[in-house]
């Protein structure tokens, strides 16, 4: 039984990455390397206003003084920033309005990924901003949303059309000095999505951004800014994939969310960057800074993430609970298989009174994967009646992987109640046996059990994506059962 | 390393000023560790908050101070030490007194107990039991990050040595009364080595007392070898005044099928840092780490626990609780490491703290690092107030709120105390904790210092 | 003994009790039955002074005093006892210490000297026998690690120790096997005197086979919709609650 299980386990963990194709799109690339000139060039290419160039230069100069952090529980190979191409865009007018203007090859690419750029009926519930390498190529349902006053467009368009909003909010949650990769992003970010939900508006459809890395040797540095004005609601989803390559590619993004009084933002991620091959060659370095500010009273920000891709993941979607009665949530499933590494978690900073936060983290390690949860729950002195509940579970499939938990709890107010629970265990043999006895194969049993284990988090995803996420989970663990 | 801090410089200088005297009174073997440890200390320095293991503790309050003396003994000191009597009723022990980290000469420097157990001065044992010292000294107290352990190795010259031969079961506990008494502000260090051979069994009580009102700082390292199938319990009772800083590092190495427990009871003290390292170094070993602290005023208590599951089928548990009043601050840092191949591991950790005021603060950092799959590991941590449901339950039976709160706090603490196996000591702890919680007692009965 | 008039109460802004009146006389046993969510436990919570329930209207008079103004522990000392539906575990607090404190608080309230340790232990022993509770339970922490049945028996034991004037048993029968149920019921019957009263909250008729009520009330949607003798319980057992619901709805329609 044990042997069989090991065999099945190793089979399950050797599943193939399904989005590893490369599209031959005519691209414009700038020379590789990073310098002040490159920063200026990116800004010029995007025809940016002076203030934004200044922001980039300020960031770049600060970045030069910084060192790569060493505290994550990750083995990161040295990154040569002079070997990376910092800007690559399909040769065409970006963000076209007519579909006919889009390179057919590009359309094919997104079709293949299951992200149609046409506003199809059956996907009427989802508006997509499609980003390839450094630029946004198409935002769907823009007009429909505009009727309600919702702004949903590429970051570049937002800079041109809504400079005041961008100026006011950009860097307000993640300052340009925040951390090594956020500062790098602030210097070289190319595009991303921008979203503004006006006062009192409930966004009628899911907004989503699909990120695709296509070109070789490029880094992707996008920036998302999401503002939910008073009494508004939006549910936002991002997905991402990349071709299979032997080289590592860097993805260093920033997501900033601002929730004003009584606003609610739900932000979901299904991260499926190329994870590298079975020997650990290639894959994306996913170093992302995501942070939301519950600025107003009764505001709520909820992060849900399904992390199955990337060679190395380093991200901590966080909430600053400034408004009284505000709520922060973090639901995460992170899978590391083969040689993947992940150091992920969240920070919940309780500043306002009666603030609440919930953390549910489910780590799954297989193959040689190393999976760390790292979290901080901080209750400041004036955060009366703060409540936090954290639950971090780790599941181990196989004896060569690792699962680690690093929660930090800092409480400076006596009325706070902070509870943290964590468990680590392997998949239960008796559970598998129970399934076997009912005629379910060990492989299916593991699939069932893993899905059951992750259900609490998957259920938080918008319906359209929950099924997708479930499949992804199964694929990521294919060949890993054990 | 660039930029040695001022406070580290202070201790480098202390070494240079005293090393000749220290070496002069210590054995050759112990001296052979000093130069290397000094270099390591120079490299690592006095830990700052940048050191993950000291993230929540500011050592400078005690380390950055001009201590008038680094303690080296004179005969007359020991006479005073011998006068001290433990006041725990019915506690029948083999008592030893340690003064400022030195073993009094008034007794035999090495004493054999009826069962063939040897207790006495480490320095003395280094010559008499050279083979045993060479086998165990410096083998367990290792660290790549904590400079204080190396500072101790570089400069400590004496402490307690205990040797329990194979198969010996000592029914009476050994009690070390660890006194600090000085006429000036004083820094002292000592080093204990405890060897429990195969199938032997002892309990050890260490009572930390500071008798003089001056500021003092102790940096103590204890190494324990627990042989195959052996049993070892260590209970540390800390009842010191607000001017006393106490840093203890206890390394317990366990062989196959051995059982060990550690219990740190911190009732009072200015700055307390207890680091306990459990190394499960053989199949089927079992370890338990307990801690309770009550802190008020500006006290700071930090418990650091590292449980290293290096072999399969070992079991470990950790239970740490704290009650923080006034402006007191507390920290708990507990790590469970399960190494590759340590299958069949069961590891459990729990940390609960109660804040009684808005100015009290608690930082908790439990960690699990797991590299084997056939394991069951869990930890739970809470920081908060007394359970309001439980409070209501008590009130609904007619118990007034103040009394109900006291009962709950006592119950909270008793969960740790109940793990003390020595009954008179357990009762005494219950009693002391109850008095402390009631506010009747803010100092130890035998203490001459009135803490305010 | 207990007079409830037009009691309305809400939890977190949601109205749960919508006007309840009830009069319990000394020596009576009242059964309160009703489907889940009808407000039975909320009524118990109000009577013992839980703070999460907000009283919006009405009065509760107990032995001529305004009950709603009294602190929870004072109500207990005045003789109100609640057998909790979910007794909480209190680790580290021993049953002996807990009960001793409670008993002596009651005695102090009555102007009596605290019991000596030996008298107290004697009392514990007697009461344990009375309610057939395993003596080991008394040596453990309050409810800690107790099974569901043990917890409920422990509630009855505490009731015996504190000798209340008005005991409210909140779903004490839920989760009990037939033997435990019998022990709990026997305990109640032994404690019963002509001058003390019981409110027995239950979902099923089963318990009422052993504890025979004088009056049965049906609570539905925050109101007492039916009051009758003990035969009502049997009727409910037979027909379920649906007919009551229908009756109520018809009344509203009518």
PDB file of C-alpha atoms in Angstrom, chain A residues 287-454:
ATOM      1  CA  UNK A 287       7.541  38.791  -6.115  1.00  0.00           C
ATOM      2  CA  UNK A 288       4.433  40.787  -5.535  1.00  0.00           C
ATOM      3  CA  UNK A 289       3.343  43.496  -3.129  1.00  0.00           C
ATOM      4  CA  UNK A 290      -0.400  43.596  -2.560  1.00  0.00           C
ATOM      5  CA  UNK A 291      -1.969  45.746   0.043  1.00  0.00           C
ATOM      6  CA  UNK A 292      -5.360  47.148   0.769  1.00  0.00           C
ATOM      7  CA  UNK A 293      -6.320  50.063   2.934  1.00  0.00           C
ATOM      8  CA  UNK A 294      -9.639  49.938   4.712  1.00  0.00           C
ATOM      9  CA  UNK A 295      -9.702  53.675   4.920  1.00  0.00           C
ATOM     10  CA  UNK A 296     -13.277  54.384   5.863  1.00  0.00           C
ATOM     11  CA  UNK A 297     -15.558  53.110   8.591  1.00  0.00           C
ATOM     12  CA  UNK A 298     -17.180  49.723   7.998  1.00  0.00           C
ATOM     13  CA  UNK A 299     -15.067  49.094   4.929  1.00  0.00           C
ATOM     14  CA  UNK A 300     -14.031  45.603   4.020  1.00  0.00           C
ATOM     15  CA  UNK A 301     -11.278  44.101   1.927  1.00  0.00           C
ATOM     16  CA  UNK A 302     -11.131  40.410   1.267  1.00  0.00           C
ATOM     17  CA  UNK A 303      -8.194  38.680  -0.430  1.00  0.00           C
ATOM     18  CA  UNK A 304      -8.575  35.212  -1.860  1.00  0.00           C
ATOM     19  CA  UNK A 305      -5.680  33.560  -3.595  1.00  0.00           C
ATOM     20  CA  UNK A 306      -5.100  30.235  -5.244  1.00  0.00           C
ATOM     21  CA  UNK A 307      -1.373  30.010  -5.788  1.00  0.00           C
ATOM     22  CA  UNK A 308      -0.413  27.043  -7.893  1.00  0.00           C
ATOM     23  CA  UNK A 309       2.188  28.443 -10.285  1.00  0.00           C
ATOM     24  CA  UNK A 310       5.575  30.200 -10.182  1.00  0.00           C
ATOM     25  CA  UNK A 311       8.962  28.755  -9.331  1.00  0.00           C
ATOM     26  CA  UNK A 312       9.170  31.106  -6.360  1.00  0.00           C
ATOM     27  CA  UNK A 313       6.297  33.008  -4.820  1.00  0.00           C
ATOM     28  CA  UNK A 314       6.869  35.839  -2.408  1.00  0.00           C
ATOM     29  CA  UNK A 315       3.725  37.744  -1.583  1.00  0.00           C
ATOM     30  CA  UNK A 316       1.692  38.921   1.360  1.00  0.00           C
ATOM     31  CA  UNK A 317      -1.666  40.444   0.412  1.00  0.00           C
ATOM     32  CA  UNK A 318      -2.328  42.637   3.419  1.00  0.00           C
ATOM     33  CA  UNK A 319      -4.914  44.877   4.991  1.00  0.00           C
ATOM     34  CA  UNK A 320      -4.457  48.079   6.888  1.00  0.00           C
ATOM     35  CA  UNK A 321      -7.583  48.333   9.003  1.00  0.00           C
ATOM     36  CA  UNK A 322      -7.685  52.026   9.621  1.00  0.00           C
ATOM     37  CA  UNK A 323     -11.419  52.737   9.541  1.00  0.00           C
ATOM     38  CA  UNK A 324     -13.421  51.887  12.649  1.00  0.00           C
ATOM     39  CA  UNK A 325     -15.369  48.614  12.292  1.00  0.00           C
ATOM     40  CA  UNK A 326     -13.424  47.704   9.170  1.00  0.00           C
ATOM     41  CA  UNK A 327     -12.788  44.101   8.218  1.00  0.00           C
ATOM     42  CA  UNK A 328      -9.867  42.379   6.531  1.00  0.00           C
ATOM     43  CA  UNK A 329      -9.860  38.833   5.236  1.00  0.00           C
ATOM     44  CA  UNK A 330      -7.253  36.595   3.719  1.00  0.00           C
ATOM     45  CA  UNK A 331      -8.046  33.195   2.269  1.00  0.00           C
ATOM     46  CA  UNK A 332      -5.228  31.338   0.619  1.00  0.00           C
ATOM     47  CA  UNK A 333      -4.394  28.015  -0.922  1.00  0.00           C
ATOM     48  CA  UNK A 334      -0.772  27.682  -1.950  1.00  0.00           C
ATOM     49  CA  UNK A 335       0.552  24.607  -3.691  1.00  0.00           C
ATOM     50  CA  UNK A 336       4.231  23.862  -4.125  1.00  0.00           C
ATOM     51  CA  UNK A 337       5.131  20.834  -6.155  1.00  0.00           C
ATOM     52  CA  UNK A 338       8.408  19.625  -7.703  1.00  0.00           C
ATOM     53  CA  UNK A 339      10.961  22.329  -6.874  1.00  0.00           C
ATOM     54  CA  UNK A 340       8.542  25.172  -6.281  1.00  0.00           C
ATOM     55  CA  UNK A 341       8.978  27.440  -3.281  1.00  0.00           C
ATOM     56  CA  UNK A 342       6.451  29.741  -1.719  1.00  0.00           C
ATOM     57  CA  UNK A 343       6.700  32.189   1.161  1.00  0.00           C
ATOM     58  CA  UNK A 344       3.285  33.735   1.391  1.00  0.00           C
ATOM     59  CA  UNK A 345       0.827  35.015   3.936  1.00  0.00           C
ATOM     60  CA  UNK A 346      -0.592  38.299   5.051  1.00  0.00           C
ATOM     61  CA  UNK A 347      -0.316  41.241   7.372  1.00  0.00           C
ATOM     62  CA  UNK A 348      -3.331  42.481   9.249  1.00  0.00           C
ATOM     63  CA  UNK A 349      -2.699  45.802  10.920  1.00  0.00           C
ATOM     64  CA  UNK A 350      -5.467  46.797  13.297  1.00  0.00           C
ATOM     65  CA  UNK A 351      -5.558  50.557  13.763  1.00  0.00           C
ATOM     66  CA  UNK A 352      -9.242  51.492  14.013  1.00  0.00           C
ATOM     67  CA  UNK A 353     -11.657  50.444  16.730  1.00  0.00           C
ATOM     68  CA  UNK A 354     -13.707  47.232  16.456  1.00  0.00           C
ATOM     69  CA  UNK A 355     -11.660  46.041  13.519  1.00  0.00           C
ATOM     70  CA  UNK A 356     -11.847  42.395  12.576  1.00  0.00           C
ATOM     71  CA  UNK A 357      -9.604  40.147  10.573  1.00  0.00           C
ATOM     72  CA  UNK A 358      -9.754  36.546   9.496  1.00  0.00           C
ATOM     73  CA  UNK A 359      -6.916  34.517   8.057  1.00  0.00           C
ATOM     74  CA  UNK A 360      -7.341  31.072   6.562  1.00  0.00           C
ATOM     75  CA  UNK A 361      -4.261  29.659   4.928  1.00  0.00           C
ATOM     76  CA  UNK A 362      -3.969  26.197   3.440  1.00  0.00           C
ATOM     77  CA  UNK A 363      -0.548  25.106   2.288  1.00  0.00           C
ATOM     78  CA  UNK A 364      -0.031  21.985   0.224  1.00  0.00           C
ATOM     79  CA  UNK A 365       3.491  20.706  -0.312  1.00  0.00           C
ATOM     80  CA  UNK A 366       4.414  17.910  -2.682  1.00  0.00           C
ATOM     81  CA  UNK A 367       7.535  16.699  -4.470  1.00  0.00           C
ATOM     82  CA  UNK A 368      10.472  18.772  -3.283  1.00  0.00           C
ATOM     83  CA  UNK A 369       8.279  21.816  -2.739  1.00  0.00           C
ATOM     84  CA  UNK A 370       8.816  24.172   0.186  1.00  0.00           C
ATOM     85  CA  UNK A 371       5.805  26.074   1.431  1.00  0.00           C
ATOM     86  CA  UNK A 372       5.912  28.752   4.116  1.00  0.00           C
ATOM     87  CA  UNK A 373       3.120  30.713   5.683  1.00  0.00           C
ATOM     88  CA  UNK A 374       4.304  34.025   7.078  1.00  0.00           C
ATOM     89  CA  UNK A 375       1.852  36.341   8.710  1.00  0.00           C
ATOM     90  CA  UNK A 376       1.660  39.289  11.023  1.00  0.00           C
ATOM     91  CA  UNK A 377      -1.294  40.278  13.144  1.00  0.00           C
ATOM     92  CA  UNK A 378      -0.590  43.602  14.744  1.00  0.00           C
ATOM     93  CA  UNK A 379      -3.000  45.287  17.127  1.00  0.00           C
ATOM     94  CA  UNK A 380      -2.066  48.879  17.783  1.00  0.00           C
ATOM     95  CA  UNK A 381      -2.578  50.612  21.060  1.00  0.00           C
ATOM     96  CA  UNK A 382      -5.797  52.401  20.143  1.00  0.00           C
ATOM     97  CA  UNK A 383      -7.391  49.525  18.259  1.00  0.00           C
ATOM     98  CA  UNK A 384      -9.980  48.768  20.926  1.00  0.00           C
ATOM     99  CA  UNK A 385     -11.913  45.512  20.566  1.00  0.00           C
ATOM    100  CA  UNK A 386      -9.818  44.187  17.731  1.00  0.00           C
ATOM    101  CA  UNK A 387     -10.516  40.586  16.792  1.00  0.00           C
ATOM    102  CA  UNK A 388      -8.413  38.226  14.790  1.00  0.00           C
ATOM    103  CA  UNK A 389      -8.764  34.592  14.041  1.00  0.00           C
ATOM    104  CA  UNK A 390      -6.074  32.822  12.067  1.00  0.00           C
ATOM    105  CA  UNK A 391      -5.956  29.273  10.938  1.00  0.00           C
ATOM    106  CA  UNK A 392      -2.984  27.938   9.030  1.00  0.00           C
ATOM    107  CA  UNK A 393      -2.978  24.356   7.930  1.00  0.00           C
ATOM    108  CA  UNK A 394      -0.305  22.527   6.034  1.00  0.00           C
ATOM    109  CA  UNK A 395      -0.667  19.298   4.175  1.00  0.00           C
ATOM    110  CA  UNK A 396       2.359  17.262   3.207  1.00  0.00           C
ATOM    111  CA  UNK A 397       2.335  14.856   0.285  1.00  0.00           C
ATOM    112  CA  UNK A 398       5.596  12.968   0.286  1.00  0.00           C
ATOM    113  CA  UNK A 399       8.653  12.995   2.491  1.00  0.00           C
ATOM    114  CA  UNK A 400      10.882  15.334   0.514  1.00  0.00           C
ATOM    115  CA  UNK A 401       8.819  18.467   0.799  1.00  0.00           C
ATOM    116  CA  UNK A 402       8.576  20.987   3.621  1.00  0.00           C
ATOM    117  CA  UNK A 403       5.844  23.013   5.317  1.00  0.00           C
ATOM    118  CA  UNK A 404       6.640  25.966   7.528  1.00  0.00           C
ATOM    119  CA  UNK A 405       4.623  28.393   9.567  1.00  0.00           C
ATOM    120  CA  UNK A 406       5.853  31.767  10.818  1.00  0.00           C
ATOM    121  CA  UNK A 407       3.049  33.717  12.423  1.00  0.00           C
ATOM    122  CA  UNK A 408       3.868  36.929  14.264  1.00  0.00           C
ATOM    123  CA  UNK A 409       1.350  38.205  16.780  1.00  0.00           C
ATOM    124  CA  UNK A 410       1.892  41.641  18.301  1.00  0.00           C
ATOM    125  CA  UNK A 411      -0.777  42.868  20.647  1.00  0.00           C
ATOM    126  CA  UNK A 412      -0.718  46.247  22.304  1.00  0.00           C
ATOM    127  CA  UNK A 413      -4.306  46.544  23.479  1.00  0.00           C
ATOM    128  CA  UNK A 414      -5.905  44.571  26.273  1.00  0.00           C
ATOM    129  CA  UNK A 415      -9.340  44.395  24.702  1.00  0.00           C
ATOM    130  CA  UNK A 416      -8.000  42.520  21.700  1.00  0.00           C
ATOM    131  CA  UNK A 417      -8.690  38.856  21.164  1.00  0.00           C
ATOM    132  CA  UNK A 418      -6.209  37.251  18.832  1.00  0.00           C
ATOM    133  CA  UNK A 419      -6.341  33.555  18.149  1.00  0.00           C
ATOM    134  CA  UNK A 420      -3.998  31.579  15.999  1.00  0.00           C
ATOM    135  CA  UNK A 421      -4.137  27.911  15.200  1.00  0.00           C
ATOM    136  CA  UNK A 422      -1.929  25.887  12.958  1.00  0.00           C
ATOM    137  CA  UNK A 423      -1.637  22.242  12.104  1.00  0.00           C
ATOM    138  CA  UNK A 424       0.676  20.267   9.914  1.00  0.00           C
ATOM    139  CA  UNK A 425       0.014  16.739   8.897  1.00  0.00           C
ATOM    140  CA  UNK A 426       0.207  14.370   6.032  1.00  0.00           C
ATOM    141  CA  UNK A 427      -2.767  13.199   4.083  1.00  0.00           C
ATOM    142  CA  UNK A 428      -4.595  10.711   6.286  1.00  0.00           C
ATOM    143  CA  UNK A 429      -4.016   7.106   5.358  1.00  0.00           C
ATOM    144  CA  UNK A 430      -7.292   6.137   6.968  1.00  0.00           C
ATOM    145  CA  UNK A 431      -9.097   8.729   4.865  1.00  0.00           C
ATOM    146  CA  UNK A 432      -7.548   7.287   1.727  1.00  0.00           C
ATOM    147  CA  UNK A 433      -8.382   3.812   2.853  1.00  0.00           C
ATOM    148  CA  UNK A 434     -11.960   4.811   3.520  1.00  0.00           C
ATOM    149  CA  UNK A 435     -12.199   6.045  -0.057  1.00  0.00           C
ATOM    150  CA  UNK A 436     -10.456   2.944  -1.370  1.00  0.00           C
ATOM    151  CA  UNK A 437     -12.944   0.802   0.448  1.00  0.00           C
ATOM    152  CA  UNK A 438     -15.732   2.640  -1.317  1.00  0.00           C
ATOM    153  CA  UNK A 439     -14.075   1.875  -4.633  1.00  0.00           C
ATOM    154  CA  UNK A 440     -12.253   5.165  -5.191  1.00  0.00           C
ATOM    155  CA  UNK A 441      -8.704   4.950  -6.511  1.00  0.00           C
ATOM    156  CA  UNK A 442      -5.933   6.348  -4.357  1.00  0.00           C
ATOM    157  CA  UNK A 443      -5.221   9.059  -6.893  1.00  0.00           C
ATOM    158  CA  UNK A 444      -8.840  10.186  -6.982  1.00  0.00           C
ATOM    159  CA  UNK A 445      -9.014   9.917  -3.229  1.00  0.00           C
ATOM    160  CA  UNK A 446      -6.099  12.287  -2.857  1.00  0.00           C
ATOM    161  CA  UNK A 447      -7.720  14.652  -5.326  1.00  0.00           C
ATOM    162  CA  UNK A 448     -10.912  14.530  -3.301  1.00  0.00           C
ATOM    163  CA  UNK A 449      -9.198  15.015   0.003  1.00  0.00           C
ATOM    164  CA  UNK A 450      -7.019  17.872  -1.229  1.00  0.00           C
ATOM    165  CA  UNK A 451     -10.027  19.594  -2.710  1.00  0.00           C
ATOM    166  CA  UNK A 452     -11.943  19.105   0.484  1.00  0.00           C
ATOM    167  CA  UNK A 453      -9.023  20.509   2.386  1.00  0.00           C
ATOM    168  CA  UNK A 454      -8.958  23.615   0.178  1.00  0.00           C
TER     169      UNK A 454
END
